[in-house]
mmCIF file with all atom_site columns, C-alpha atoms in Angstrom:
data_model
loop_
_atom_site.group_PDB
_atom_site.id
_atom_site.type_symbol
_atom_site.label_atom_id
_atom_site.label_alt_id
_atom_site.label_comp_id
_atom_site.label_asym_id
_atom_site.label_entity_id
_atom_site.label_seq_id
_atom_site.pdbx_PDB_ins_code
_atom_site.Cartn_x
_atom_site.Cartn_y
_atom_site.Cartn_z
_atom_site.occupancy
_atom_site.B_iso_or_equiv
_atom_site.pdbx_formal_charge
_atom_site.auth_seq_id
_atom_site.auth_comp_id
_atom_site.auth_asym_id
_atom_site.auth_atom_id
_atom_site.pdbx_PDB_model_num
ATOM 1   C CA . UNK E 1 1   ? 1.500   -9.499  -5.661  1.00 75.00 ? 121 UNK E CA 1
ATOM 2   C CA . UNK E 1 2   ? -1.208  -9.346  -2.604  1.00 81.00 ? 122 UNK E CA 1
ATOM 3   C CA . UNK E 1 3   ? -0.253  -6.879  -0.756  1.00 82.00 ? 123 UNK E CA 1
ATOM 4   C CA . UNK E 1 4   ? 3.334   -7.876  -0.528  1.00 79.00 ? 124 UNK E CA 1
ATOM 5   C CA . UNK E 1 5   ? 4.822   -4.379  0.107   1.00 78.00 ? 125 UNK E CA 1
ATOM 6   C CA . UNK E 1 6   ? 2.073   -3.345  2.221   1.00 84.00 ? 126 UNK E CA 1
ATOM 7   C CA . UNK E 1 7   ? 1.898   -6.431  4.089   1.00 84.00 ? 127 UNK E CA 1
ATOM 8   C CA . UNK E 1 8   ? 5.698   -5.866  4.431   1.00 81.00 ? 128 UNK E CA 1
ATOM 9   C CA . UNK E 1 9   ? 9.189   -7.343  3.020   1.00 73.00 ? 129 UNK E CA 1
ATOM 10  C CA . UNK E 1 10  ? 11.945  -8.406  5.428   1.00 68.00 ? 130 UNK E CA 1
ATOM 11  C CA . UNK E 1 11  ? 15.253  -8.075  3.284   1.00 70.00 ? 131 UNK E CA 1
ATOM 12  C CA . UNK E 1 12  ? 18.750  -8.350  4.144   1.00 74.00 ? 132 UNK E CA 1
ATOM 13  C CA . UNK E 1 13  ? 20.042  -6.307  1.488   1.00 77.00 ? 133 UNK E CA 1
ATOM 14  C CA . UNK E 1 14  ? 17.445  -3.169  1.827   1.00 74.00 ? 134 UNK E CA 1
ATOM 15  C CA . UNK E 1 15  ? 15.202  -2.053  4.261   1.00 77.00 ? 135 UNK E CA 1
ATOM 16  C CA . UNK E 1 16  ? 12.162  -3.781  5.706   1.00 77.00 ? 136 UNK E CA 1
ATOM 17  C CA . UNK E 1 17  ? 8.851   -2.022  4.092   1.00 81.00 ? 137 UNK E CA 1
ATOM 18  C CA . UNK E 1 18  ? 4.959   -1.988  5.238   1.00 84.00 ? 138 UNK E CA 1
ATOM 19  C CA . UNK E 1 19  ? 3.935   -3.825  8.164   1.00 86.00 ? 139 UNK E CA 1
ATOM 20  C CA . UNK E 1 20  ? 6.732   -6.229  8.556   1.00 83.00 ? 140 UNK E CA 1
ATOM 21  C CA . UNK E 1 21  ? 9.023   -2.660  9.007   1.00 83.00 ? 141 UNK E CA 1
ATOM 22  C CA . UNK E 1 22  ? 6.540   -0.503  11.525  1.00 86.00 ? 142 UNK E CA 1
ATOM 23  C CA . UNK E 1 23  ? 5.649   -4.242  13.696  1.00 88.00 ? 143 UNK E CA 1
ATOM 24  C CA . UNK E 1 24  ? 9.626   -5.612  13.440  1.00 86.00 ? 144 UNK E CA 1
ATOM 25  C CA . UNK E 1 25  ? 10.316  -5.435  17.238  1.00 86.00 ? 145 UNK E CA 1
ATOM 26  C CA . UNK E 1 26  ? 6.587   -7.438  18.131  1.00 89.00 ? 146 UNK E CA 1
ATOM 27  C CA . UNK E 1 27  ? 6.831   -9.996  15.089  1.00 87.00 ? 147 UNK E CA 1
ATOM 28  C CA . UNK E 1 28  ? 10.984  -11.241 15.405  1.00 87.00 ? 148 UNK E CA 1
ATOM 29  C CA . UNK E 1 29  ? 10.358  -12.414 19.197  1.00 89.00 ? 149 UNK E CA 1
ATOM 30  C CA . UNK E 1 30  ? 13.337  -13.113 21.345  1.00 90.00 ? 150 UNK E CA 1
ATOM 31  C CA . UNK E 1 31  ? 16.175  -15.484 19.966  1.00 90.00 ? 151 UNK E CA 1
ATOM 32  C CA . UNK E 1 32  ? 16.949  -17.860 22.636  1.00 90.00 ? 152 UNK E CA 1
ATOM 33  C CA . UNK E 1 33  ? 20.356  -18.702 24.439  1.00 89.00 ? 153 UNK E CA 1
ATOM 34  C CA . UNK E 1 34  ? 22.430  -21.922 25.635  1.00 87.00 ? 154 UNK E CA 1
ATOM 35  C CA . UNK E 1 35  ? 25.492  -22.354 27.300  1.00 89.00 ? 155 UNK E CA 1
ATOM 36  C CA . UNK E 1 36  ? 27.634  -25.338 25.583  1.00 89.00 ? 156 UNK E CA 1
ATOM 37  C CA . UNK E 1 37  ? 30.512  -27.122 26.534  1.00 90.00 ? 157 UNK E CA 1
ATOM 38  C CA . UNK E 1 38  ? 32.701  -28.759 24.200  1.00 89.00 ? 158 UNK E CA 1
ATOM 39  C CA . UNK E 1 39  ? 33.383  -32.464 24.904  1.00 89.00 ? 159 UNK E CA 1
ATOM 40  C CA . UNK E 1 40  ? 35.790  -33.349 22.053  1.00 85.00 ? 160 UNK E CA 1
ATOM 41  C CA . UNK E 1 41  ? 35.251  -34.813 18.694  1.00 86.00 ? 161 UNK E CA 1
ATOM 42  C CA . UNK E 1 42  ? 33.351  -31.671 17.271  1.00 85.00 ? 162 UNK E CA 1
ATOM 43  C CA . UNK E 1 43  ? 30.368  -32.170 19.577  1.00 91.00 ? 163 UNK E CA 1
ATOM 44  C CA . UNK E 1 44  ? 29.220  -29.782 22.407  1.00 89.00 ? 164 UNK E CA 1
ATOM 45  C CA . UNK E 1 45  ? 26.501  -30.245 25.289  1.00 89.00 ? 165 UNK E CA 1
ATOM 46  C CA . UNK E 1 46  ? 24.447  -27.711 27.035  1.00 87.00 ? 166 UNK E CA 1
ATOM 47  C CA . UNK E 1 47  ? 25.232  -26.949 30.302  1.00 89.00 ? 167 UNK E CA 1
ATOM 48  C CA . UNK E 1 48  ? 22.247  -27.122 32.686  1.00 87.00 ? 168 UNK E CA 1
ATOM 49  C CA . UNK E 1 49  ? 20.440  -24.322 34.304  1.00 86.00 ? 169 UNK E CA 1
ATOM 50  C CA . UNK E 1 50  ? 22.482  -21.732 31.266  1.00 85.00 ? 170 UNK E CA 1
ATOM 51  C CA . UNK E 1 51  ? 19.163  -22.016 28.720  1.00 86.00 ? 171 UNK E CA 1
ATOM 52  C CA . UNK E 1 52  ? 17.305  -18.885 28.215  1.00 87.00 ? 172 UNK E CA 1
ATOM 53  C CA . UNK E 1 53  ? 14.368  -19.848 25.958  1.00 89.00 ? 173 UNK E CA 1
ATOM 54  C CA . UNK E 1 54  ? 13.401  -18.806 22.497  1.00 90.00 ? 174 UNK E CA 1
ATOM 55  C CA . UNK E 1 55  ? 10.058  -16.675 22.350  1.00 92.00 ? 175 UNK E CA 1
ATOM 56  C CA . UNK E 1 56  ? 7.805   -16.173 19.237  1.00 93.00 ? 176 UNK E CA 1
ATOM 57  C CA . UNK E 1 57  ? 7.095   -13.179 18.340  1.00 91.00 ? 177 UNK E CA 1
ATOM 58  C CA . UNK E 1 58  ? 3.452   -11.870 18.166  1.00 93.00 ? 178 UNK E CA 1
ATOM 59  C CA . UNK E 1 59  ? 0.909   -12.142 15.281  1.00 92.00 ? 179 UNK E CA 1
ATOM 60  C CA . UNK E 1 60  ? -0.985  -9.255  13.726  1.00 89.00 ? 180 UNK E CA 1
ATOM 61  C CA . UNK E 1 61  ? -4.649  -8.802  12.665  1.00 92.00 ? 181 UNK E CA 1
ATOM 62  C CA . UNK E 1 62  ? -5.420  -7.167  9.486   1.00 92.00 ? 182 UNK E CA 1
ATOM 63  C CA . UNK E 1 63  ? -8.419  -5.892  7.889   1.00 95.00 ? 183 UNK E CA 1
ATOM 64  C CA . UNK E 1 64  ? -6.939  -6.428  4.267   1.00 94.00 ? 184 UNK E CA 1
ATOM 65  C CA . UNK E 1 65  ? -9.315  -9.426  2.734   1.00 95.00 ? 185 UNK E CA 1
ATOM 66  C CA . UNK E 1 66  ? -7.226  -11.131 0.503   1.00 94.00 ? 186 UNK E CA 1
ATOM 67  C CA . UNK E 1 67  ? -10.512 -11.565 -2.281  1.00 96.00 ? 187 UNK E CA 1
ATOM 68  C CA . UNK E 1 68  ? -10.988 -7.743  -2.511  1.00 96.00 ? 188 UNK E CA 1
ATOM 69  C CA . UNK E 1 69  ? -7.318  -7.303  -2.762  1.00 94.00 ? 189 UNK E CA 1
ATOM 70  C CA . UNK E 1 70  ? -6.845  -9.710  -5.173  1.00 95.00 ? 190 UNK E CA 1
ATOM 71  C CA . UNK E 1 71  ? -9.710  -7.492  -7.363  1.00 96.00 ? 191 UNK E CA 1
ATOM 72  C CA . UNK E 1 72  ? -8.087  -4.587  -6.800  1.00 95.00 ? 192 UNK E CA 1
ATOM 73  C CA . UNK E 1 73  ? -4.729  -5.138  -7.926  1.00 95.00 ? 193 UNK E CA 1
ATOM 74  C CA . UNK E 1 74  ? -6.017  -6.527  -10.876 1.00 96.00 ? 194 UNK E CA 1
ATOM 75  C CA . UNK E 1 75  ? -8.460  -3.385  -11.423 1.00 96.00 ? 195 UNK E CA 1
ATOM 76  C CA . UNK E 1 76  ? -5.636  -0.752  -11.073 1.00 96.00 ? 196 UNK E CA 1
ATOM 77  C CA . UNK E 1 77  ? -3.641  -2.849  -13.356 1.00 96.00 ? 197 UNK E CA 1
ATOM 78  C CA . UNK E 1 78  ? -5.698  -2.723  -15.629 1.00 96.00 ? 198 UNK E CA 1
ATOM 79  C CA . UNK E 1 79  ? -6.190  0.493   -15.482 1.00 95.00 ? 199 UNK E CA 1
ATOM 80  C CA . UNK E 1 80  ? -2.941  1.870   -15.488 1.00 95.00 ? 200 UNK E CA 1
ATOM 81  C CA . UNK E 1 81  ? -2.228  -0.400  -18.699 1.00 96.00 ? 201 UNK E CA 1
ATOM 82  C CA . UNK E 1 82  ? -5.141  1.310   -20.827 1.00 94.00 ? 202 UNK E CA 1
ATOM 83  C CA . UNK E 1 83  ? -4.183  5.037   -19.215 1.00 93.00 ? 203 UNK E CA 1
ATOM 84  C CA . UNK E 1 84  ? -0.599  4.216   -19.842 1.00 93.00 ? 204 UNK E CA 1
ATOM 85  C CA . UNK E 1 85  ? 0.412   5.733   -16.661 1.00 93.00 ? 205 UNK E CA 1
ATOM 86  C CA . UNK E 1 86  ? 3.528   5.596   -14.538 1.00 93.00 ? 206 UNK E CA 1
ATOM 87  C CA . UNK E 1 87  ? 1.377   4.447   -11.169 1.00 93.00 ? 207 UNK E CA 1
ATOM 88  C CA . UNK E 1 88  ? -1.499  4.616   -8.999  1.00 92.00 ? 208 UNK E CA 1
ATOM 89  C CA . UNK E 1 89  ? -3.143  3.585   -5.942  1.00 91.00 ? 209 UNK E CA 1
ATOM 90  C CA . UNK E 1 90  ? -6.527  1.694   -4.843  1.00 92.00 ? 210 UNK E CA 1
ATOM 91  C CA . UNK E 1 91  ? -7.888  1.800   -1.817  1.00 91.00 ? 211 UNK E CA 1
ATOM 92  C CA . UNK E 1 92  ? -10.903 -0.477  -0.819  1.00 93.00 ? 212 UNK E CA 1
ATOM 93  C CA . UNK E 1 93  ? -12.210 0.779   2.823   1.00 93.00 ? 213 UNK E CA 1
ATOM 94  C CA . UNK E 1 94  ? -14.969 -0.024  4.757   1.00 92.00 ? 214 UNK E CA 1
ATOM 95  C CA . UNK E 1 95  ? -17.179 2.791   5.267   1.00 89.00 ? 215 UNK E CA 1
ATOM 96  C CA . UNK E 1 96  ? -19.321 1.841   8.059   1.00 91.00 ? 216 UNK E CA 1
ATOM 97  C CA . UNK E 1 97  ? -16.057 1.279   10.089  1.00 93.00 ? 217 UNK E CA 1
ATOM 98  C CA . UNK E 1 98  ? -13.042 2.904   8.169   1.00 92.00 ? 218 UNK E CA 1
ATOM 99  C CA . UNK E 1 99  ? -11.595 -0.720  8.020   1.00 94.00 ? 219 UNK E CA 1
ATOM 100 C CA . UNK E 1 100 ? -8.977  -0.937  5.110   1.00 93.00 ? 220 UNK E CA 1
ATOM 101 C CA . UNK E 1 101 ? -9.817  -4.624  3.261   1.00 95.00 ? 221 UNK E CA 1
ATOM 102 C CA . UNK E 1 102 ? -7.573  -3.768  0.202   1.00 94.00 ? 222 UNK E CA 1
ATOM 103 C CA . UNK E 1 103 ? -4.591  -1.448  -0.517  1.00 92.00 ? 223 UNK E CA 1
ATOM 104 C CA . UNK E 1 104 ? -2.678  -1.892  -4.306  1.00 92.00 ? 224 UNK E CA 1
ATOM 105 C CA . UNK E 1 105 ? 0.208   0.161   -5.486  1.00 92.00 ? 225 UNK E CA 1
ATOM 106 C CA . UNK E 1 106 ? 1.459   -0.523  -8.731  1.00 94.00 ? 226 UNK E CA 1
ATOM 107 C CA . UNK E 1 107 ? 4.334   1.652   -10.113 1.00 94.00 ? 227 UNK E CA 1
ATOM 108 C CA . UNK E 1 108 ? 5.492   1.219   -13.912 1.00 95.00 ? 228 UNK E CA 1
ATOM 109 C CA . UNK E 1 109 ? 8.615   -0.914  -14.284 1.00 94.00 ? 229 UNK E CA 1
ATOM 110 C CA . UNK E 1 110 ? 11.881  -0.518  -16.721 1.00 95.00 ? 230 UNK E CA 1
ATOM 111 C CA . UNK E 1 111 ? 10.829  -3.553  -18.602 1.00 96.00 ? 231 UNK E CA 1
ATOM 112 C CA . UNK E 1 112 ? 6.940   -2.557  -18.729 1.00 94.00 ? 232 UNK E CA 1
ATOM 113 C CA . UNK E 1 113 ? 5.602   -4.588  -16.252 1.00 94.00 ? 233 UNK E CA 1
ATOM 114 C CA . UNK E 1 114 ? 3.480   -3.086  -13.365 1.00 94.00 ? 234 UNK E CA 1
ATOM 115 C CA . UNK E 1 115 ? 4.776   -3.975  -9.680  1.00 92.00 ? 235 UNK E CA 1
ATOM 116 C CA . UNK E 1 116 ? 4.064   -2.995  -6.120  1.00 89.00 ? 236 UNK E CA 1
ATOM 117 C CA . UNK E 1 117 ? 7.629   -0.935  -6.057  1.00 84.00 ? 237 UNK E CA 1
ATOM 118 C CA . UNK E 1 118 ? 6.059   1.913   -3.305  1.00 84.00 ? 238 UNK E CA 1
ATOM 119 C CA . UNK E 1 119 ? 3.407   2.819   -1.523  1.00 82.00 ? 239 UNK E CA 1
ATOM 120 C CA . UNK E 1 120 ? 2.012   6.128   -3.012  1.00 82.00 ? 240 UNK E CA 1
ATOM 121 C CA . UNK E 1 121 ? -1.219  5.995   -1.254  1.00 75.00 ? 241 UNK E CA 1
ATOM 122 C CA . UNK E 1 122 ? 1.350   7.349   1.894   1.00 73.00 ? 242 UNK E CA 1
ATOM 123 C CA . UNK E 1 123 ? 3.828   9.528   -0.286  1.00 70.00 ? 243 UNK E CA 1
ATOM 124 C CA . UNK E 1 124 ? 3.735   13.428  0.241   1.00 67.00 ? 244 UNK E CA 1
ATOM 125 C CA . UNK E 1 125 ? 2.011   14.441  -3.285  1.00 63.00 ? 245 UNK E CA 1
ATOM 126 C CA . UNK E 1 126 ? -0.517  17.137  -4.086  1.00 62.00 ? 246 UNK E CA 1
ATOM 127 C CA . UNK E 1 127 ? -4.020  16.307  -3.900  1.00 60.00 ? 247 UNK E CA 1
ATOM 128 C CA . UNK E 1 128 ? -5.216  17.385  -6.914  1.00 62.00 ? 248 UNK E CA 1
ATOM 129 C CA . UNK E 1 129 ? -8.299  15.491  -8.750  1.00 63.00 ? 249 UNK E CA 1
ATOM 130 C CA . UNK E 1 130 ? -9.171  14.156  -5.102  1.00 63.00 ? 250 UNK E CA 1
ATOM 131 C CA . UNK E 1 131 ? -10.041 17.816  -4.513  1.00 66.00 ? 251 UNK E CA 1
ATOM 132 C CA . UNK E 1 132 ? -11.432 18.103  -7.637  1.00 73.00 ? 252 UNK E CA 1
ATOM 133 C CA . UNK E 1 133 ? -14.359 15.296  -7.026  1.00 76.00 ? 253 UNK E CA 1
ATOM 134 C CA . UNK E 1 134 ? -14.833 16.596  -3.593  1.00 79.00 ? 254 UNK E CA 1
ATOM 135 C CA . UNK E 1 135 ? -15.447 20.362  -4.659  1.00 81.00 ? 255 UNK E CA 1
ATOM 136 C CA . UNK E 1 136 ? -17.786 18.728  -7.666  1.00 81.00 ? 256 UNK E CA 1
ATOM 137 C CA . UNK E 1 137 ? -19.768 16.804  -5.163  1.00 85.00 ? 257 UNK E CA 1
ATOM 138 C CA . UNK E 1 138 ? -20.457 19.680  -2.990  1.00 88.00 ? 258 UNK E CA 1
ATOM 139 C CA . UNK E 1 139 ? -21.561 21.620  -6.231  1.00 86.00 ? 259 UNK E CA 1
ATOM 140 C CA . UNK E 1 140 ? -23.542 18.929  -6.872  1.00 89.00 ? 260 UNK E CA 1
ATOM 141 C CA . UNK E 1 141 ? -25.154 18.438  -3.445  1.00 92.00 ? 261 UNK E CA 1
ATOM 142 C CA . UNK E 1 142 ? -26.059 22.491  -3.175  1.00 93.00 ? 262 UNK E CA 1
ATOM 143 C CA . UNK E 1 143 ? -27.696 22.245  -6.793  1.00 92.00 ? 263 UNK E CA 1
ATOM 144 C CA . UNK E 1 144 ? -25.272 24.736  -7.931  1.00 88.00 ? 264 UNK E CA 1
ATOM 145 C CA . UNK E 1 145 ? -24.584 22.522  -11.520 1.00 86.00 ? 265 UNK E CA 1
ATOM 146 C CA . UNK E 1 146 ? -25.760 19.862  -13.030 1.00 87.00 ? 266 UNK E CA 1
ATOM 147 C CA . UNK E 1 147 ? -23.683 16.629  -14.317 1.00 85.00 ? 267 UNK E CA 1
ATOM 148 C CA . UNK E 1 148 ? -24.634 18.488  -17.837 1.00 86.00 ? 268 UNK E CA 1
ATOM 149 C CA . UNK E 1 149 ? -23.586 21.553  -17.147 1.00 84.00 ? 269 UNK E CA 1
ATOM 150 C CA . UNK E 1 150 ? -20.251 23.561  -18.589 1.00 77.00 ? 270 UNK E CA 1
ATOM 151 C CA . UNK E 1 151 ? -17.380 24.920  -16.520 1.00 65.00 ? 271 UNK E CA 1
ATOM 152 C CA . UNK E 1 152 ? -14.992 27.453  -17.780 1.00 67.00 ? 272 UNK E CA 1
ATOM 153 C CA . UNK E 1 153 ? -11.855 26.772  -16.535 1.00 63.00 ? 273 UNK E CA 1
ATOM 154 C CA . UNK E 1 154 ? -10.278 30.533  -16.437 1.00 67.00 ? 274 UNK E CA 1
ATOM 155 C CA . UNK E 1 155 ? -7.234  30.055  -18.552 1.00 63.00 ? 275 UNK E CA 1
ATOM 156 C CA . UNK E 1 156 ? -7.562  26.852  -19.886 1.00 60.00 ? 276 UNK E CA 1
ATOM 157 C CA . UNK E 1 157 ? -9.080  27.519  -23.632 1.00 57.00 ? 277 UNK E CA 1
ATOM 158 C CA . UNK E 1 158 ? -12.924 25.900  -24.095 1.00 53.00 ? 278 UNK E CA 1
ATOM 159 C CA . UNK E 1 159 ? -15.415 24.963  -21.972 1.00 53.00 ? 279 UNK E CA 1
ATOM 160 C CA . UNK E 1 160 ? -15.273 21.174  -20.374 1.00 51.00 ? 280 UNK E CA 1
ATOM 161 C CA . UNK E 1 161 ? -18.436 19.352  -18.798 1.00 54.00 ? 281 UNK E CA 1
ATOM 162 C CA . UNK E 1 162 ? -18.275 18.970  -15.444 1.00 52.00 ? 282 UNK E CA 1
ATOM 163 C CA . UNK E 1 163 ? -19.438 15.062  -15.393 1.00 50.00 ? 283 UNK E CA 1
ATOM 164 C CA . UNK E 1 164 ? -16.305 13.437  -14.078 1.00 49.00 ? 284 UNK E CA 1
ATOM 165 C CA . UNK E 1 165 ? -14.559 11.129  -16.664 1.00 49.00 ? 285 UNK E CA 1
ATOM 166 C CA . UNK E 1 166 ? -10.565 9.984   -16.954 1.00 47.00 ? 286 UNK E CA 1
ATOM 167 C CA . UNK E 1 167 ? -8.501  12.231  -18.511 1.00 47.00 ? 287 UNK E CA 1
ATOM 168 C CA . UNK E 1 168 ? -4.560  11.771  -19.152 1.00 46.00 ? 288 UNK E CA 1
ATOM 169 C CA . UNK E 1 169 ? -2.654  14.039  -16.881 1.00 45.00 ? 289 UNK E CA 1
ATOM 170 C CA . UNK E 1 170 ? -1.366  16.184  -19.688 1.00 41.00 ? 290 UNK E CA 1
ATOM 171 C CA . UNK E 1 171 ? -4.909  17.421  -20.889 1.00 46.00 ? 291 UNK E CA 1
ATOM 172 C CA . UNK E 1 172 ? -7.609  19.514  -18.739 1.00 44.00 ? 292 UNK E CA 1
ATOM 173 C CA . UNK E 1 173 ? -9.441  17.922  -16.650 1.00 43.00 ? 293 UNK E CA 1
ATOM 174 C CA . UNK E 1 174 ? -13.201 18.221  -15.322 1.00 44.00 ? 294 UNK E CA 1
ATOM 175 C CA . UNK E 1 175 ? -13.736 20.297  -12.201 1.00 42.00 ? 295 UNK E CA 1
#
């Protein structure tokens, strides 16, 4: 897989996807142009001074290191197979500079297999446990619980601890 829908897919039959898609008019170039004359006999000369060049197009940079993306893919794969769950996203980034070295999204196929199909880490979705972890860290941080500590989850019967751990999305979750 490596990155192939984030990296980008040029397709006749669909729309281009990832980078390929937002950098089309840089990477294509300019297709050149000739002036021909036919001389008979199926075979046609240019005509001089009617050539307009060809020009590449331009190449692009990435951050995405194909080692940690290779890991990653592999890691959410994983991962998705033991949760049983439709998809998910993994994103490795750079903290020191915010540089993205790996981005996997795997989405659960008709015959079973996992494939990069969409890029959820960009779809329009409700945050949900990512709000979770951040309102546990800050509880955590200001000392007001502990990683042993119960949380009562108003409405949701029991108490759960409010370590994090993986949960299916059907059942309660920590904090």
């Amino acid at each position: 897989m490596l990155a192939n829908r984030t990296i980008g897919l040029a397709r006749a039959n669909a729309q281009n996807v990832g980078i390929e898609r937002t950098y089309d008019t840089l990477l294509k170039g300019e297709t050149g142009r000739r002036l021909v004359r036919y001389i008979g006999g199926g075979t046609y000369i240019p005509v001089e001074g009617y050539e307009i060049e060809s020009e590449n197009g331009k190449d692009i940079m990435t951050t995405l290191d194909v080692n940690i993306q290779d890991i990653a893919e592999q890691a959410l794969q994983k991962g998705l197979i033991a949760n049983r769950a439709e998809h998910g996203t993994c994103i490795v980034m750079e903290v020191a500079t915010g540089k993205i070295k790996a981005i996997a999204n795997l989405g659960l196929q008709p015959d079973g297999a996992y494939w990069e199909d969409l890029n959820y880490a960009i779809r329009a979705t409700e945050p949900g446990s990512t709000f979770k972890l951040a309102t546990l860290l800050s509880l955590l941080e200001d000392k007001k619980v502990s990683l042993s500590d119960n949380v009562n989850l108003e409405g949701v019967p029991g108490k759960y601890p409010a370590a994090p751990s993986m949960t299916p999305n059907n059942m309660a979750a920590p904090m």
